[in-house]
Amino acid sequence: MHTALTACRTKLGETRRAAERRTAARVAQIVVRDLVHLEARRTISFPKDALGKPHIHIDGVSRNDIHMSISHAYPHVFVIAEKGARLVGCDVERIRQFSRPTARAFLTKNEQANIARLPQQSRAYYETLCWSTKEAVLKALGCGLRLHPAHVDTAALATQRIPAYITVAGKKRRAFIWHMRLGKGYVAVAVALAA
Amino acid sequence: MDPRAIVLSVIAHTLKTPAAVLTEEKLLADLAPDSIALFELLINFEKVLGQTIRYEDIANIETVGDIISCARTVSQNSFKLDAIPGLVVHQP
């Protein structure tokens, strides 16, 4: 009985995630249409490259001058799009208490030191914020989790300056990072990197 | 030890999904509720293998079957099952 219920929950979860992806794609179409003032009859699609990064095609023609990123975490959908040379990435996550092995696996030493200075009740938020920023950076770079999140050091976030210099695989990169809390339970991050 | 049974058990344990629904063609992105769950799956997979996985190899992992193939390639039939507390491997 328990296994049957869990299997049913798994199926429901898969169906819900597929619905979330469709909703996110529709929101992305609205955002891009608005950004480039596109007429309703023109078609927009988001084919993904080999590493899973979505690209914008209008009437079947690639638009490399527009960068976009999509994220969703029920009930939120977050889309960022920009015309120009900057690479953009976004992420929305449910705020959670990470297990210590998981947190140690993705946080850099600098980030761990920053978080250790925070009061206990703020740590779940900042750990999720670090994760979300790393994921947004990796999405902007177009590699997703194929680059280990621990190779992205977001400790500069603690200074609250924009732009900040983050470190990706040992190299400093100038990044514009915005983050906000969505209600009590979610955090959203948008990142723009110089190409 | 059968790498397939071990991989299915690690996925089921990490993603809280019954192993019975894990067919080889299932996409991990459909099974995991979010990217953090996928990352935790990777960590547990590395623990069981007792080694880190090259990130070039991760680029080819999309389905349950891909993880099984990866385990067969890198494990040399050596697994550290006690690295994940509470992991139960169900032999088919």
PDB file of C-alpha atoms in Angstrom, chain A:
ATOM      1  CA  MET A   1       0.000   0.000   0.000  1.00  0.00           C
ATOM      2  CA  HIS A   2       2.775   2.405   0.956  1.00  0.00           C
ATOM      3  CA  THR A   3       4.703   1.632  -2.252  1.00  0.00           C
ATOM      4  CA  ALA A   4       1.564   2.117  -4.356  1.00  0.00           C
ATOM      5  CA  LEU A   5       0.938   5.499  -2.734  1.00  0.00           C
ATOM      6  CA  THR A   6       4.569   6.555  -3.193  1.00  0.00           C
ATOM      7  CA  ALA A   7       4.480   5.468  -6.855  1.00  0.00           C
ATOM      8  CA  CYS A   8       1.308   7.527  -7.310  1.00  0.00           C
ATOM      9  CA  ARG A   9       3.023  10.540  -5.693  1.00  0.00           C
ATOM     10  CA  THR A  10       6.015  10.067  -8.014  1.00  0.00           C
ATOM     11  CA  LYS A  11       3.722  10.051 -11.070  1.00  0.00           C
ATOM     12  CA  LEU A  12       1.899  13.141  -9.818  1.00  0.00           C
ATOM     13  CA  GLY A  13       5.251  14.847  -9.246  1.00  0.00           C
ATOM     14  CA  GLU A  14       6.372  14.084 -12.815  1.00  0.00           C
ATOM     15  CA  THR A  15       3.059  15.380 -14.227  1.00  0.00           C
ATOM     16  CA  ARG A  16       3.281  18.545 -12.132  1.00  0.00           C
ATOM     17  CA  ARG A  17       6.864  19.231 -13.224  1.00  0.00           C
ATOM     18  CA  ALA A  18       5.895  18.788 -16.893  1.00  0.00           C
ATOM     19  CA  ALA A  19       3.031  21.278 -16.358  1.00  0.00           C
ATOM     20  CA  GLU A  20       5.429  23.698 -14.629  1.00  0.00           C
ATOM     21  CA  ARG A  21       7.811  23.506 -17.604  1.00  0.00           C
ATOM     22  CA  ARG A  22       4.958  24.268 -20.042  1.00  0.00           C
ATOM     23  CA  THR A  23       3.839  27.231 -17.913  1.00  0.00           C
ATOM     24  CA  ALA A  24       7.419  28.518 -17.681  1.00  0.00           C
ATOM     25  CA  ALA A  25       7.779  28.307 -21.480  1.00  0.00           C
ATOM     26  CA  ARG A  26       4.571  30.339 -21.918  1.00  0.00           C
ATOM     27  CA  VAL A  27       5.806  32.985 -19.461  1.00  0.00           C
ATOM     28  CA  ALA A  28       9.133  33.114 -21.327  1.00  0.00           C
ATOM     29  CA  GLN A  29       7.287  33.688 -24.615  1.00  0.00           C
ATOM     30  CA  ILE A  30       5.425  36.628 -23.056  1.00  0.00           C
ATOM     31  CA  VAL A  31       8.662  38.109 -21.676  1.00  0.00           C
ATOM     32  CA  VAL A  32      10.549  37.802 -24.986  1.00  0.00           C
ATOM     33  CA  ARG A  33       7.571  39.074 -27.004  1.00  0.00           C
ATOM     34  CA  ASP A  34       7.450  42.132 -24.734  1.00  0.00           C
ATOM     35  CA  LEU A  35      11.227  42.663 -24.861  1.00  0.00           C
ATOM     36  CA  VAL A  36      11.450  42.770 -28.669  1.00  0.00           C
ATOM     37  CA  HIS A  37       7.936  44.168 -29.293  1.00  0.00           C
ATOM     38  CA  LEU A  38       6.963  41.144 -31.324  1.00  0.00           C
ATOM     39  CA  GLU A  39       3.632  40.851 -33.113  1.00  0.00           C
ATOM     40  CA  ALA A  40       1.295  38.111 -31.922  1.00  0.00           C
ATOM     41  CA  ARG A  41       1.460  36.192 -35.236  1.00  0.00           C
ATOM     42  CA  ARG A  42       5.225  35.652 -34.963  1.00  0.00           C
ATOM     43  CA  THR A  43       6.238  32.360 -33.367  1.00  0.00           C
ATOM     44  CA  ILE A  44       8.789  31.993 -30.586  1.00  0.00           C
ATOM     45  CA  SER A  45      10.439  28.723 -29.615  1.00  0.00           C
ATOM     46  CA  PHE A  46      13.209  27.810 -27.183  1.00  0.00           C
ATOM     47  CA  PRO A  47      15.254  24.900 -28.522  1.00  0.00           C
ATOM     48  CA  LYS A  48      17.935  23.693 -26.123  1.00  0.00           C
ATOM     49  CA  ASP A  49      21.571  23.144 -27.007  1.00  0.00           C
ATOM     50  CA  ALA A  50      23.549  19.997 -26.140  1.00  0.00           C
ATOM     51  CA  LEU A  51      24.124  21.252 -22.586  1.00  0.00           C
ATOM     52  CA  GLY A  52      20.453  22.060 -22.020  1.00  0.00           C
ATOM     53  CA  LYS A  53      20.621  25.860 -22.335  1.00  0.00           C
ATOM     54  CA  PRO A  54      17.543  27.303 -24.065  1.00  0.00           C
ATOM     55  CA  HIS A  55      18.070  29.622 -27.047  1.00  0.00           C
ATOM     56  CA  ILE A  56      15.565  31.954 -28.637  1.00  0.00           C
ATOM     57  CA  HIS A  57      14.254  31.279 -32.126  1.00  0.00           C
ATOM     58  CA  ILE A  58      11.757  33.675 -33.721  1.00  0.00           C
ATOM     59  CA  ASP A  59       9.922  32.234 -36.725  1.00  0.00           C
ATOM     60  CA  GLY A  60      12.510  29.463 -36.687  1.00  0.00           C
ATOM     61  CA  VAL A  61      15.474  31.863 -36.900  1.00  0.00           C
ATOM     62  CA  SER A  62      18.043  31.908 -34.079  1.00  0.00           C
ATOM     63  CA  ARG A  63      18.343  35.209 -32.183  1.00  0.00           C
ATOM     64  CA  ASN A  64      21.804  35.149 -30.615  1.00  0.00           C
ATOM     65  CA  ASP A  65      21.448  38.805 -29.632  1.00  0.00           C
ATOM     66  CA  ILE A  66      18.894  37.936 -26.944  1.00  0.00           C
ATOM     67  CA  HIS A  67      19.873  35.974 -23.857  1.00  0.00           C
ATOM     68  CA  MET A  68      17.327  34.306 -21.653  1.00  0.00           C
ATOM     69  CA  SER A  69      17.024  32.046 -18.658  1.00  0.00           C
ATOM     70  CA  ILE A  70      14.029  30.251 -17.155  1.00  0.00           C
ATOM     71  CA  SER A  71      13.493  28.809 -13.693  1.00  0.00           C
ATOM     72  CA  HIS A  72      10.505  27.455 -11.827  1.00  0.00           C
ATOM     73  CA  ALA A  73       9.746  26.192  -8.346  1.00  0.00           C
ATOM     74  CA  TYR A  74       6.054  25.712  -7.754  1.00  0.00           C
ATOM     75  CA  PRO A  75       4.188  28.077  -7.509  1.00  0.00           C
ATOM     76  CA  HIS A  76       6.786  30.495  -8.937  1.00  0.00           C
ATOM     77  CA  VAL A  77       8.057  30.939 -12.483  1.00  0.00           C
ATOM     78  CA  PHE A  78      11.009  33.259 -13.053  1.00  0.00           C
ATOM     79  CA  VAL A  79      12.218  34.400 -16.479  1.00  0.00           C
ATOM     80  CA  ILE A  80      15.010  36.837 -17.316  1.00  0.00           C
ATOM     81  CA  ALA A  81      15.756  38.075 -20.835  1.00  0.00           C
ATOM     82  CA  GLU A  82      18.142  40.725 -22.102  1.00  0.00           C
ATOM     83  CA  LYS A  83      19.182  42.097 -25.466  1.00  0.00           C
ATOM     84  CA  GLY A  84      22.906  42.576 -25.795  1.00  0.00           C
ATOM     85  CA  ALA A  85      26.156  40.843 -25.048  1.00  0.00           C
ATOM     86  CA  ARG A  86      25.685  39.999 -21.374  1.00  0.00           C
ATOM     87  CA  LEU A  87      24.958  36.396 -20.434  1.00  0.00           C
ATOM     88  CA  VAL A  88      22.020  36.037 -18.076  1.00  0.00           C
ATOM     89  CA  GLY A  89      20.872  33.318 -15.718  1.00  0.00           C
ATOM     90  CA  CYS A  90      18.187  33.051 -13.087  1.00  0.00           C
ATOM     91  CA  ASP A  91      17.032  30.663 -10.427  1.00  0.00           C
ATOM     92  CA  VAL A  92      14.195  30.377  -7.941  1.00  0.00           C
ATOM     93  CA  GLU A  93      14.426  27.906  -5.054  1.00  0.00           C
ATOM     94  CA  ARG A  94      12.471  26.885  -2.013  1.00  0.00           C
ATOM     95  CA  ILE A  95      14.393  27.922   1.111  1.00  0.00           C
ATOM     96  CA  ARG A  96      15.500  24.794   2.951  1.00  0.00           C
ATOM     97  CA  GLN A  97      17.742  23.452   5.665  1.00  0.00           C
ATOM     98  CA  PHE A  98      20.543  21.627   3.866  1.00  0.00           C
ATOM     99  CA  SER A  99      22.124  18.524   5.343  1.00  0.00           C
ATOM    100  CA  ARG A 100      25.713  19.302   6.451  1.00  0.00           C
ATOM    101  CA  PRO A 101      27.333  16.974   3.847  1.00  0.00           C
ATOM    102  CA  THR A 102      25.316  18.626   1.045  1.00  0.00           C
ATOM    103  CA  ALA A 103      26.121  22.163   2.249  1.00  0.00           C
ATOM    104  CA  ARG A 104      29.830  21.335   2.584  1.00  0.00           C
ATOM    105  CA  ALA A 105      29.790  19.831  -0.912  1.00  0.00           C
ATOM    106  CA  PHE A 106      28.607  22.970  -2.713  1.00  0.00           C
ATOM    107  CA  LEU A 107      29.784  25.857  -0.486  1.00  0.00           C
ATOM    108  CA  THR A 108      33.312  27.208  -0.827  1.00  0.00           C
ATOM    109  CA  LYS A 109      35.456  27.827   2.258  1.00  0.00           C
ATOM    110  CA  ASN A 110      34.798  31.593   1.934  1.00  0.00           C
ATOM    111  CA  GLU A 111      31.035  31.074   1.759  1.00  0.00           C
ATOM    112  CA  GLN A 112      31.106  28.699   4.730  1.00  0.00           C
ATOM    113  CA  ALA A 113      33.049  31.312   6.733  1.00  0.00           C
ATOM    114  CA  ASN A 114      30.477  34.024   5.825  1.00  0.00           C
ATOM    115  CA  ILE A 115      27.558  31.801   6.807  1.00  0.00           C
ATOM    116  CA  ALA A 116      29.204  30.736  10.085  1.00  0.00           C
ATOM    117  CA  ARG A 117      29.153  34.402  11.147  1.00  0.00           C
ATOM    118  CA  LEU A 118      25.365  34.613  10.680  1.00  0.00           C
ATOM    119  CA  PRO A 119      22.779  33.902  13.370  1.00  0.00           C
ATOM    120  CA  GLN A 120      21.442  30.337  13.204  1.00  0.00           C
ATOM    121  CA  GLN A 121      17.971  31.418  11.985  1.00  0.00           C
ATOM    122  CA  SER A 122      19.439  33.160   8.899  1.00  0.00           C
ATOM    123  CA  ARG A 123      21.624  30.295   7.700  1.00  0.00           C
ATOM    124  CA  ALA A 124      19.011  28.317   5.743  1.00  0.00           C
ATOM    125  CA  TYR A 125      18.172  31.449   3.738  1.00  0.00           C
ATOM    126  CA  TYR A 126      21.808  32.301   2.966  1.00  0.00           C
ATOM    127  CA  GLU A 127      22.746  28.737   2.094  1.00  0.00           C
ATOM    128  CA  THR A 128      19.807  28.589  -0.343  1.00  0.00           C
ATOM    129  CA  LEU A 129      20.811  32.024  -1.682  1.00  0.00           C
ATOM    130  CA  CYS A 130      24.359  30.749  -2.316  1.00  0.00           C
ATOM    131  CA  TRP A 131      23.028  27.675  -4.115  1.00  0.00           C
ATOM    132  CA  SER A 132      20.631  29.750  -6.177  1.00  0.00           C
ATOM    133  CA  THR A 133      23.335  32.255  -7.164  1.00  0.00           C
ATOM    134  CA  LYS A 134      25.671  29.465  -8.223  1.00  0.00           C
ATOM    135  CA  GLU A 135      22.955  27.860 -10.300  1.00  0.00           C
ATOM    136  CA  ALA A 136      22.068  31.202 -11.933  1.00  0.00           C
ATOM    137  CA  VAL A 137      25.776  31.760 -12.766  1.00  0.00           C
ATOM    138  CA  LEU A 138      26.105  28.251 -14.221  1.00  0.00           C
ATOM    139  CA  LYS A 139      22.956  28.765 -16.278  1.00  0.00           C
ATOM    140  CA  ALA A 140      24.307  32.086 -17.573  1.00  0.00           C
ATOM    141  CA  LEU A 141      27.491  30.290 -18.625  1.00  0.00           C
ATOM    142  CA  GLY A 142      25.357  27.657 -20.317  1.00  0.00           C
ATOM    143  CA  CYS A 143      26.836  24.661 -18.505  1.00  0.00           C
ATOM    144  CA  GLY A 144      24.348  24.065 -15.684  1.00  0.00           C
ATOM    145  CA  LEU A 145      25.424  21.496 -13.119  1.00  0.00           C
ATOM    146  CA  ARG A 146      28.081  20.185 -15.489  1.00  0.00           C
ATOM    147  CA  LEU A 147      30.457  22.535 -13.688  1.00  0.00           C
ATOM    148  CA  HIS A 148      30.594  21.715  -9.975  1.00  0.00           C
ATOM    149  CA  PRO A 149      28.790  24.396  -7.915  1.00  0.00           C
ATOM    150  CA  ALA A 150      31.745  24.462  -5.512  1.00  0.00           C
ATOM    151  CA  HIS A 151      33.789  25.968  -8.376  1.00  0.00           C
ATOM    152  CA  VAL A 152      31.650  29.116  -8.184  1.00  0.00           C
ATOM    153  CA  ASP A 153      32.570  31.336  -5.230  1.00  0.00           C
ATOM    154  CA  THR A 154      29.818  33.831  -4.420  1.00  0.00           C
ATOM    155  CA  ALA A 155      31.341  35.111  -1.171  1.00  0.00           C
ATOM    156  CA  ALA A 156      31.420  38.638  -2.659  1.00  0.00           C
ATOM    157  CA  LEU A 157      27.644  38.693  -2.265  1.00  0.00           C
ATOM    158  CA  ALA A 158      28.211  39.427   1.413  1.00  0.00           C
ATOM    159  CA  THR A 159      29.497  42.895   0.476  1.00  0.00           C
ATOM    160  CA  GLN A 160      26.132  43.695  -1.169  1.00  0.00           C
ATOM    161  CA  ARG A 161      27.790  45.641  -3.979  1.00  0.00           C
ATOM    162  CA  ILE A 162      26.694  45.549  -7.603  1.00  0.00           C
ATOM    163  CA  PRO A 163      28.605  44.631  -9.674  1.00  0.00           C
ATOM    164  CA  ALA A 164      30.428  42.063  -7.585  1.00  0.00           C
ATOM    165  CA  TYR A 165      33.379  39.934  -8.563  1.00  0.00           C
ATOM    166  CA  ILE A 166      32.647  36.271  -8.253  1.00  0.00           C
ATOM    167  CA  THR A 167      35.101  33.486  -8.964  1.00  0.00           C
ATOM    168  CA  VAL A 168      34.277  30.773 -11.488  1.00  0.00           C
ATOM    169  CA  ALA A 169      36.745  27.891 -11.763  1.00  0.00           C
ATOM    170  CA  GLY A 170      39.490  30.097 -10.321  1.00  0.00           C
ATOM    171  CA  LYS A 171      38.850  33.068 -12.626  1.00  0.00           C
ATOM    172  CA  LYS A 172      37.331  36.361 -11.464  1.00  0.00           C
ATOM    173  CA  ARG A 173      34.206  37.446 -13.333  1.00  0.00           C
ATOM    174  CA  ARG A 174      32.349  40.721 -13.084  1.00  0.00           C
ATOM    175  CA  ALA A 175      28.760  39.910 -12.235  1.00  0.00           C
ATOM    176  CA  PHE A 176      25.602  41.880 -11.688  1.00  0.00           C
ATOM    177  CA  ILE A 177      23.579  39.952  -9.144  1.00  0.00           C
ATOM    178  CA  TRP A 178      20.092  40.703  -7.890  1.00  0.00           C
ATOM    179  CA  HIS A 179      18.309  38.621  -5.314  1.00  0.00           C
ATOM    180  CA  MET A 180      15.019  38.804  -3.507  1.00  0.00           C
ATOM    181  CA  ARG A 181      12.983  36.809  -1.080  1.00  0.00           C
ATOM    182  CA  LEU A 182       9.600  35.644  -2.386  1.00  0.00           C
ATOM    183  CA  GLY A 183       7.284  35.460   0.601  1.00  0.00           C
ATOM    184  CA  LYS A 184       8.656  33.398   3.460  1.00  0.00           C
ATOM    185  CA  GLY A 185       9.556  30.308   1.544  1.00  0.00           C
ATOM    186  CA  TYR A 186      11.451  31.116  -1.679  1.00  0.00           C
ATOM    187  CA  VAL A 187      14.461  33.006  -2.949  1.00  0.00           C
ATOM    188  CA  ALA A 188      14.991  34.281  -6.497  1.00  0.00           C
ATOM    189  CA  VAL A 189      18.331  35.274  -8.048  1.00  0.00           C
ATOM    190  CA  ALA A 190      19.141  36.893 -11.383  1.00  0.00           C
ATOM    191  CA  VAL A 191      22.702  37.174 -12.693  1.00  0.00           C
ATOM    192  CA  ALA A 192      24.193  39.017 -15.669  1.00  0.00           C
ATOM    193  CA  LEU A 193      27.780  38.277 -16.664  1.00  0.00           C
ATOM    194  CA  ALA A 194      29.947  40.149 -19.112  1.00  0.00           C
ATOM    195  CA  ALA A 195      30.364  37.874 -22.158  1.00  0.00           C
TER     196      ALA A 195
END
